[in-house]
PDB file of C-alpha atoms and ligand atoms in Angstrom:
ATOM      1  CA  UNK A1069      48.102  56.284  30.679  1.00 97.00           C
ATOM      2  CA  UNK A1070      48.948  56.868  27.098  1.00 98.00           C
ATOM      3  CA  UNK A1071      46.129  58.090  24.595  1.00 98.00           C
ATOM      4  CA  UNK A1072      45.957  56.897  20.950  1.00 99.00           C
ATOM      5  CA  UNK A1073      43.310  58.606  19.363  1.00 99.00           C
ATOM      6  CA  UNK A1074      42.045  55.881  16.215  1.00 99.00           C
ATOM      7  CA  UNK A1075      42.012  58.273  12.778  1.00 98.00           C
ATOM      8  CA  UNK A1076      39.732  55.848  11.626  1.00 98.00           C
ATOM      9  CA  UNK A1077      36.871  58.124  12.427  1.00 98.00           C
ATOM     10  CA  UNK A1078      38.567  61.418  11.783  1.00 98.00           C
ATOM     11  CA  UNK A1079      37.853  63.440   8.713  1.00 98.00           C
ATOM     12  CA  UNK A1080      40.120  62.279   6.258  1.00 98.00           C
ATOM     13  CA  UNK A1081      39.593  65.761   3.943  1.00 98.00           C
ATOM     14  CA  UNK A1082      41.414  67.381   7.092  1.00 98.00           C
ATOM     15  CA  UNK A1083      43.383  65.035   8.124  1.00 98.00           C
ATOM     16  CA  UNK A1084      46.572  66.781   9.315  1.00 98.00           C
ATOM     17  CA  UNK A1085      44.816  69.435  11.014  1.00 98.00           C
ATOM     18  CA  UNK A1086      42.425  67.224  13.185  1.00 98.00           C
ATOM     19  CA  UNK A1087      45.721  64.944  14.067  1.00 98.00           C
ATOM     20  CA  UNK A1088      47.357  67.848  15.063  1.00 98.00           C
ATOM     21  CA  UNK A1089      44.569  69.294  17.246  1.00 98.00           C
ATOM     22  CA  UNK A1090      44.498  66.044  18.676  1.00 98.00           C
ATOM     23  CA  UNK A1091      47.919  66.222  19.507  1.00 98.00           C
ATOM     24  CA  UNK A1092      47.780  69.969  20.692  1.00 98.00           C
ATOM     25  CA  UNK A1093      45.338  68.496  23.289  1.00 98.00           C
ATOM     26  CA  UNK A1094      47.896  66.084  24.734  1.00 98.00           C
ATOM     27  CA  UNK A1095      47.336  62.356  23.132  1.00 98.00           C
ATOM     28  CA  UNK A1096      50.917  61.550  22.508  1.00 98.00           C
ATOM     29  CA  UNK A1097      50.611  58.101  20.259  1.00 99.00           C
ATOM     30  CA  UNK A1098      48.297  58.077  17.237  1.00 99.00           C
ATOM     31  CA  UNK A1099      46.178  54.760  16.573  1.00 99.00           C
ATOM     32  CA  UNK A1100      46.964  54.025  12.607  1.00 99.00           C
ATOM     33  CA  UNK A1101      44.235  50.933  11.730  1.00 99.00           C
ATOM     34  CA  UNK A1102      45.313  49.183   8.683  1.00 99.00           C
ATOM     35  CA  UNK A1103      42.456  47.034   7.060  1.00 99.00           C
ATOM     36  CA  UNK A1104      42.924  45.108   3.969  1.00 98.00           C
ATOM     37  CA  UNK A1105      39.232  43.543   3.206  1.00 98.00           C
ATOM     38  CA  UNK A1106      40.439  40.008   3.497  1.00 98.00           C
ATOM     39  CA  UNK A1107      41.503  39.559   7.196  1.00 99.00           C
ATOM     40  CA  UNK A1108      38.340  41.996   7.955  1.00 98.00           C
ATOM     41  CA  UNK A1109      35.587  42.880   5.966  1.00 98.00           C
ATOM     42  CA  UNK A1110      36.439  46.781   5.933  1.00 98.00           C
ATOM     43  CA  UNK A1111      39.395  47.744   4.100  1.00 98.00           C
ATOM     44  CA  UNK A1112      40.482  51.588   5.725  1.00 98.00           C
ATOM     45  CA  UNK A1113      43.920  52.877   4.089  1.00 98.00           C
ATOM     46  CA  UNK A1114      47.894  51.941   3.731  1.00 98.00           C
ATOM     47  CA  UNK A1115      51.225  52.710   3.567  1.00 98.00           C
ATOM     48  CA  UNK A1116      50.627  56.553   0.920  1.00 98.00           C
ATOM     49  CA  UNK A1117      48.267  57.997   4.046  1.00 98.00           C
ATOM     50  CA  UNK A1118      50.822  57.314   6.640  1.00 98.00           C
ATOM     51  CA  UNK A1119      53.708  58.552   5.018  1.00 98.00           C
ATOM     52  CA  UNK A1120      51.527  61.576   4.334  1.00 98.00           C
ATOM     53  CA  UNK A1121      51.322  62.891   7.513  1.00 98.00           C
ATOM     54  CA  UNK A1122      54.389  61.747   8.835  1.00 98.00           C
ATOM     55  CA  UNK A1123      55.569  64.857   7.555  1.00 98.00           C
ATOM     56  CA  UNK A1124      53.364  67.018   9.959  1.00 98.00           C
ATOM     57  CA  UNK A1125      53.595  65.197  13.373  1.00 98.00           C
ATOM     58  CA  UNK A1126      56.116  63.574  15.808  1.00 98.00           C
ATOM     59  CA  UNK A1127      53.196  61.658  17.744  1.00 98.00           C
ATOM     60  CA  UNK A1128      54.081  57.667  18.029  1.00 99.00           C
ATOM     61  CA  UNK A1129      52.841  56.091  14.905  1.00 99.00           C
ATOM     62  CA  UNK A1130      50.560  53.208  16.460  1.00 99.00           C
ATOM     63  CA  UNK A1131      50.205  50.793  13.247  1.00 99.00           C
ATOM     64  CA  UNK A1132      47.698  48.113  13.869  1.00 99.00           C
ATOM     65  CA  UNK A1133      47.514  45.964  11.265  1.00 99.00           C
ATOM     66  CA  UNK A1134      44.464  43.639  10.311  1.00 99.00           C
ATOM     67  CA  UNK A1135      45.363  41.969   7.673  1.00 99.00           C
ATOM     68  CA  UNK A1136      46.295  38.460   6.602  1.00 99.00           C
ATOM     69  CA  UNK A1137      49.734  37.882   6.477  1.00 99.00           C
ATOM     70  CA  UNK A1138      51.088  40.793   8.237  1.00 99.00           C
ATOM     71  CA  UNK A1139      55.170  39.572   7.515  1.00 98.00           C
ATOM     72  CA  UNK A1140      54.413  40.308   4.178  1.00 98.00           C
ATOM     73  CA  UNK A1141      54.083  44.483   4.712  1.00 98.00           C
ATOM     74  CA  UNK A1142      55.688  44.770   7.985  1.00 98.00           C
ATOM     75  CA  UNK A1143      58.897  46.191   6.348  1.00 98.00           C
ATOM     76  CA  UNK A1144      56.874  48.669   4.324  1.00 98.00           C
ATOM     77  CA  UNK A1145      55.106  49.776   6.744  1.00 99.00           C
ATOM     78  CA  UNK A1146      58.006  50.898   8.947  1.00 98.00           C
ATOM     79  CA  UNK A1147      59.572  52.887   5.637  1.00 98.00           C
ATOM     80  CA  UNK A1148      56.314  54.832   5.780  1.00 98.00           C
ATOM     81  CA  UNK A1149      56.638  55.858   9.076  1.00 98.00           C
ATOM     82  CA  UNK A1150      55.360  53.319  12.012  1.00 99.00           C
ATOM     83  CA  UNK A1151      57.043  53.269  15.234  1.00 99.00           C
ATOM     84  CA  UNK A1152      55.246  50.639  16.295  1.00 99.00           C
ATOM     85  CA  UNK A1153      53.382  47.541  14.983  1.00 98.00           C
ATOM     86  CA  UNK A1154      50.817  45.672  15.911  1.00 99.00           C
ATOM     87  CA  UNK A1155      49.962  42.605  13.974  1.00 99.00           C
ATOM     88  CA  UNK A1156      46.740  40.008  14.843  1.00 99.00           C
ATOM     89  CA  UNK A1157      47.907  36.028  15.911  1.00 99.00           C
ATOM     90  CA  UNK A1158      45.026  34.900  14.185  1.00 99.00           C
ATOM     91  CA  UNK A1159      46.542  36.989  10.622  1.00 99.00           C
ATOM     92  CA  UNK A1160      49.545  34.512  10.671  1.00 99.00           C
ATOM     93  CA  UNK A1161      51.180  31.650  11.036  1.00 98.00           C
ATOM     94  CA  UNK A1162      54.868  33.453  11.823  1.00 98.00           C
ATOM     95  CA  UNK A1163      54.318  35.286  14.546  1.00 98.00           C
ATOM     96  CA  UNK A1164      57.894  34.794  15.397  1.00 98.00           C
ATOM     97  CA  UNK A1165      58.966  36.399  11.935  1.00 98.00           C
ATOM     98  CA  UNK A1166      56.684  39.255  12.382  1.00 99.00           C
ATOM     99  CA  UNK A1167      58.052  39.835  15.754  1.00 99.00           C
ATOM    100  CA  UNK A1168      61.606  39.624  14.201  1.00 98.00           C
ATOM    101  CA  UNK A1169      60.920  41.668  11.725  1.00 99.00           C
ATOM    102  CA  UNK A1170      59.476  44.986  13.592  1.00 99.00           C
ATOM    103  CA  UNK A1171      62.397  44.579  15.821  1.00 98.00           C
ATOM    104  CA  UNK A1172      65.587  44.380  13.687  1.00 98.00           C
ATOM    105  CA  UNK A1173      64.339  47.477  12.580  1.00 98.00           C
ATOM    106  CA  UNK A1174      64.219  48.958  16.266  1.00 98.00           C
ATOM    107  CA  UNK A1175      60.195  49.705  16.306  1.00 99.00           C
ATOM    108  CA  UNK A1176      58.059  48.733  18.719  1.00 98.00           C
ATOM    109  CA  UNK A1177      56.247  45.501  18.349  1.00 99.00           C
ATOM    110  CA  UNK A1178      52.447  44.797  19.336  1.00 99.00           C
ATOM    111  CA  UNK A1179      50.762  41.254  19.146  1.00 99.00           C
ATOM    112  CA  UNK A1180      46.439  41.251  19.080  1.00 99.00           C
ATOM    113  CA  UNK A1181      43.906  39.093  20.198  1.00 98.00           C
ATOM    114  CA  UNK A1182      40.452  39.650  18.666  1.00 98.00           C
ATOM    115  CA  UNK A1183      37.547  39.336  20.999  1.00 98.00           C
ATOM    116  CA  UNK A1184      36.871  35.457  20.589  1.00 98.00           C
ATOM    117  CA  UNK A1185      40.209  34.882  20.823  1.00 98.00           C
ATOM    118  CA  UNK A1186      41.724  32.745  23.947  1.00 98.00           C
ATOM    119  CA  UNK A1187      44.134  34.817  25.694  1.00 98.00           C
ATOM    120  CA  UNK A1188      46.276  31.589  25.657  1.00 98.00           C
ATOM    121  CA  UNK A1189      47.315  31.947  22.070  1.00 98.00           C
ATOM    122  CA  UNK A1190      50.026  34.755  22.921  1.00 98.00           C
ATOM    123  CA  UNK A1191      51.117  34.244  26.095  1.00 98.00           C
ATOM    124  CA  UNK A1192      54.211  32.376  24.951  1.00 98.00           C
ATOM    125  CA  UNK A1193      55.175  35.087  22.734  1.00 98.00           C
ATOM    126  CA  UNK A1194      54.188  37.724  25.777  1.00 98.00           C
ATOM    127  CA  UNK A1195      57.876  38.216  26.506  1.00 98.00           C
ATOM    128  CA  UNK A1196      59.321  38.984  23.315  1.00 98.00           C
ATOM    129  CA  UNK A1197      56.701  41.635  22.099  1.00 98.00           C
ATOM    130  CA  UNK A1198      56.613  45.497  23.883  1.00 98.00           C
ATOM    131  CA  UNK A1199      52.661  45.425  23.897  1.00 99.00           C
ATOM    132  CA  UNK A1200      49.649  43.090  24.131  1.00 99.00           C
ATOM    133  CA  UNK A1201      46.896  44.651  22.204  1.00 99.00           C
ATOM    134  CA  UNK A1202      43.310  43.304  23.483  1.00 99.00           C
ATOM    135  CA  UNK A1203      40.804  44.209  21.140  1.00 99.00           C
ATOM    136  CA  UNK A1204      37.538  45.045  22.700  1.00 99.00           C
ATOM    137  CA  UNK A1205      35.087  45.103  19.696  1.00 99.00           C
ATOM    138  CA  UNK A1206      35.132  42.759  16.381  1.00 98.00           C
ATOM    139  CA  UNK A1207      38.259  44.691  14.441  1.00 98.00           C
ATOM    140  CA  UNK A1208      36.471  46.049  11.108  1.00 98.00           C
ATOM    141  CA  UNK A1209      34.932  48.898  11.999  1.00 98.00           C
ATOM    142  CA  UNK A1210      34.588  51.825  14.850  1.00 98.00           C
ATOM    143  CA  UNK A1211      31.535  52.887  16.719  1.00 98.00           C
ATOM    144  CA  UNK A1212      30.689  49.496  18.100  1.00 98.00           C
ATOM    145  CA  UNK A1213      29.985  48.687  21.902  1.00 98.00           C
ATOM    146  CA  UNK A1214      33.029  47.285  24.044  1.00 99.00           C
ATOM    147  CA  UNK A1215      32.307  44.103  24.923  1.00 98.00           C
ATOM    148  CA  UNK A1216      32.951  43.430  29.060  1.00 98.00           C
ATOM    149  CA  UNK A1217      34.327  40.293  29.309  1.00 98.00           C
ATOM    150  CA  UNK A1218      37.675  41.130  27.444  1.00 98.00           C
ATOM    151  CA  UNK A1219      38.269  42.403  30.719  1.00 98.00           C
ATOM    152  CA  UNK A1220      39.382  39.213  32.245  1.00 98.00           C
ATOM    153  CA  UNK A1221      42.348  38.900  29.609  1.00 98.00           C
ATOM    154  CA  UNK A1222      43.830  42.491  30.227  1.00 98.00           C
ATOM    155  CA  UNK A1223      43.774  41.465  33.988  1.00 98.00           C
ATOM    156  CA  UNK A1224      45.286  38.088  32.932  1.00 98.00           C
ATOM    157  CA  UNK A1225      48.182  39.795  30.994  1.00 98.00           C
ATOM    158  CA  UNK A1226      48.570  42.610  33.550  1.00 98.00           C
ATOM    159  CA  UNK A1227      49.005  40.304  36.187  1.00 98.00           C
ATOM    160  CA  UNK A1228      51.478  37.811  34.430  1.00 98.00           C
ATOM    161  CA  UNK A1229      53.491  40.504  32.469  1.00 98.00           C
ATOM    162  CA  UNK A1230      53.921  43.430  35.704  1.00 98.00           C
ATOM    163  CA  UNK A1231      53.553  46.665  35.209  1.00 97.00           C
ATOM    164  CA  UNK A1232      56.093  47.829  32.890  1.00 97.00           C
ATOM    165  CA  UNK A1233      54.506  46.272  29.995  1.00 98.00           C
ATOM    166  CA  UNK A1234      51.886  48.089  27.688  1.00 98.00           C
ATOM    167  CA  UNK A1235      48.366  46.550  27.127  1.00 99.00           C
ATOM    168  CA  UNK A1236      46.623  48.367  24.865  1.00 99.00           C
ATOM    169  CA  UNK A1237      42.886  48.126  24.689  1.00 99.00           C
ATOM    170  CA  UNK A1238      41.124  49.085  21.108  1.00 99.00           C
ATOM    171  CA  UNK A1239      37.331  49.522  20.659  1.00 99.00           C
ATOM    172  CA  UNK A1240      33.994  50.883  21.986  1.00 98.00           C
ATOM    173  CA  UNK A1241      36.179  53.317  24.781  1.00 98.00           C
ATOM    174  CA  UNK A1242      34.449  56.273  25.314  1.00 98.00           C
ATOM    175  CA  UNK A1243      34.219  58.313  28.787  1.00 97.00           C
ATOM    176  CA  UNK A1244      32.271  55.601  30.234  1.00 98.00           C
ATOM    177  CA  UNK A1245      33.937  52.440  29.333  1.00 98.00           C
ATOM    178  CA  UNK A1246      37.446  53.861  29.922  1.00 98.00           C
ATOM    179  CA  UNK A1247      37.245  53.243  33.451  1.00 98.00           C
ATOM    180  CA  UNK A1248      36.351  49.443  33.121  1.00 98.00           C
ATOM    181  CA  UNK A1249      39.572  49.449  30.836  1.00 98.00           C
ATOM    182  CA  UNK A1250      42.203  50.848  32.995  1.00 98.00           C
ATOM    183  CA  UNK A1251      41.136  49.250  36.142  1.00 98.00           C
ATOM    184  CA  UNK A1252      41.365  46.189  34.593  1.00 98.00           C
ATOM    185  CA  UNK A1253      45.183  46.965  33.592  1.00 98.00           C
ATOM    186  CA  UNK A1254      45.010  48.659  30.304  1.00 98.00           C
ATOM    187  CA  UNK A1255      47.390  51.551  30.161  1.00 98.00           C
ATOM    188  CA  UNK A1256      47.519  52.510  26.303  1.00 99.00           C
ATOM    189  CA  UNK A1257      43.811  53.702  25.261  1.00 99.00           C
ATOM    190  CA  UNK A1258      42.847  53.384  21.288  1.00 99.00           C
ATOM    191  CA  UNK A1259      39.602  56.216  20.602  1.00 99.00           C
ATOM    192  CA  UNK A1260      37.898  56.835  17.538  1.00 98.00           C
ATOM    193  CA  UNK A1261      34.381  58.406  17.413  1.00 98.00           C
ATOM    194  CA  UNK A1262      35.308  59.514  21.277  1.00 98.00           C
ATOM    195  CA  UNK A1263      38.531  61.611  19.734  1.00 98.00           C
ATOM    196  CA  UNK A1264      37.029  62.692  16.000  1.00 98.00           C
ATOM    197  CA  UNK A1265      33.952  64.548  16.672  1.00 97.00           C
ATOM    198  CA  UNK A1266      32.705  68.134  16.785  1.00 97.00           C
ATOM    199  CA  UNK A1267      34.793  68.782  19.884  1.00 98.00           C
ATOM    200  CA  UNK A1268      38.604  67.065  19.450  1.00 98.00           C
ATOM    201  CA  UNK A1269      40.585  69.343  22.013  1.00 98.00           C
ATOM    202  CA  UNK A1270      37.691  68.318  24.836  1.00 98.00           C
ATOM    203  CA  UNK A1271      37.430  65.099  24.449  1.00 98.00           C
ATOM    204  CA  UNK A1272      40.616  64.361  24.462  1.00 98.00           C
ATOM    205  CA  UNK A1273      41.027  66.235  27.741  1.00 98.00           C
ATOM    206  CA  UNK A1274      37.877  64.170  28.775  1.00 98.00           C
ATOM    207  CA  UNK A1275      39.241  61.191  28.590  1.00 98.00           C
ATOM    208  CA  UNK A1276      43.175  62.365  29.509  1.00 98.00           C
ATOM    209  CA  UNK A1277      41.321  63.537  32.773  1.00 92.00           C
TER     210      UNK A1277
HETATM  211  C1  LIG B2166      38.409  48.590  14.917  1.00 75.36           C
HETATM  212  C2  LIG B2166      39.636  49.457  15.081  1.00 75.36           C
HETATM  213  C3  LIG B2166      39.522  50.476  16.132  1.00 75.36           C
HETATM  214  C4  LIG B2166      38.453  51.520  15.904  1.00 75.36           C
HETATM  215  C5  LIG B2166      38.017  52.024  17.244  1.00 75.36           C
HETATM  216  O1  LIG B2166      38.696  47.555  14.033  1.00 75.36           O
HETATM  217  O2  LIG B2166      40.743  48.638  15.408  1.00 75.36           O
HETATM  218  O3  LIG B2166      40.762  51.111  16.348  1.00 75.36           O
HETATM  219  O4  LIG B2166      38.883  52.592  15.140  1.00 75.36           O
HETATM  220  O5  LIG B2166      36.938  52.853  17.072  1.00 75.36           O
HETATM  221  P1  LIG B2166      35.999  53.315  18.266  1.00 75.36           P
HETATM  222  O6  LIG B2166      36.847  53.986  19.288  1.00 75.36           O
HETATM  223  O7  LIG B2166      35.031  54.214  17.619  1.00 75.36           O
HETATM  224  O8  LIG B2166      35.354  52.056  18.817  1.00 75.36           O
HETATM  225 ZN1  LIG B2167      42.674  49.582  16.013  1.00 75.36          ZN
END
């Protein structure tokens, strides 16, 4: 199981040093949520943050992107540091292109299904992606409550796709929740509010357990 702690809800005044205590924990990938106030009603931070503390970590740079037309960044993103990317099927009408261009540049490439979302709408693209990102809350905002039946289309995926492909779940996981998660098939783990609190080192053990 790989953890990718969201810094979404991390304190951005200390940013490095709560990544890095994070990281000192064991979480080895680092959940980067990109929101641009059109696809979703938040808007979070861009490309200047993440090539900010690229300079004090070698943790996998998990980019998920919500935002509408994700081929237009995708390049700029990678300069400032992703090592993967995740873009939304609902964000775009070139998933292809987006797929293309996360690739050619030798990064890891993600494709999301929001919560509503038929599990149908990627399959065909399933193959040519390295993850399947199955978000479990409304993307926008973090402290919300996972939502159950997602777990049907991380089965669905696990069980068409084997087990050497990564399905990320994103949303409401806390120590709880987890469980329902991974038994359904998810093997990369997004946490916010579970990771960023008063207590970073333990709860990532928690939830590492
Ligand atoms: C929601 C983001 C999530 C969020 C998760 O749009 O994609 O990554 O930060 O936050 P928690 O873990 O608090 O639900
Ligand atoms: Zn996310």
């Amino acid at each position: 199981m790989i953890l990718s702690p969201s810094i979404l809800a991390a304190d951005f005044g200390i940013l490095a040093e709560q990544i890095k205590r994070a990281e000192t924990a064991g979480a080895k990938w680092l959940h980067i949520d990109v929101m641009d106030g059109h696809f979703v009603p938040n808007i979070s931070f861009a490309m200047p943050v993440i090539a900010s503390i690229r300079k004090y970590t070698d943790m996998f740079f998990d980019v998920h992107l919500m935002i509408t037309e994700p081929e237009r960044y995708i390049r700029e993103f990678i300069k400032a540091g992703a090592d993967g990317i995740t873009f939304h099927i609902e964000a775009t009408k070139k998933p292809l292109e987006c797929i293309e261009l996360i690739k050619k540049e030798g990064k890891s490439a993600g494709i999301s299904v929001k919560p509503g979302t038929a599990v149908e709408t990627i399959e065909k693209y399933l193959d040519k992606v390295d993850m399947a990102l199955v978000m479990s809350v409304e993307p926008g905002y973090g402290g919300q409550k996972y939502i159950e039946s997602v777990n049907s289309k991380i089965r669905y995926i696990r069980e068409k796709m084997g087990a050497d492909f990564n399905i990320e779940v994103d949303g409401g996981i806390d120590n709880k929740t987890i469980d329902m998660a991974m038994d359904a098939g998810a093997n990369v783990i997004v946490a916010g509010t579970a990771v960023f609190n008063d207590d970073i080192e333990g709860s990532v053990k928690e939830l590492l357990r």
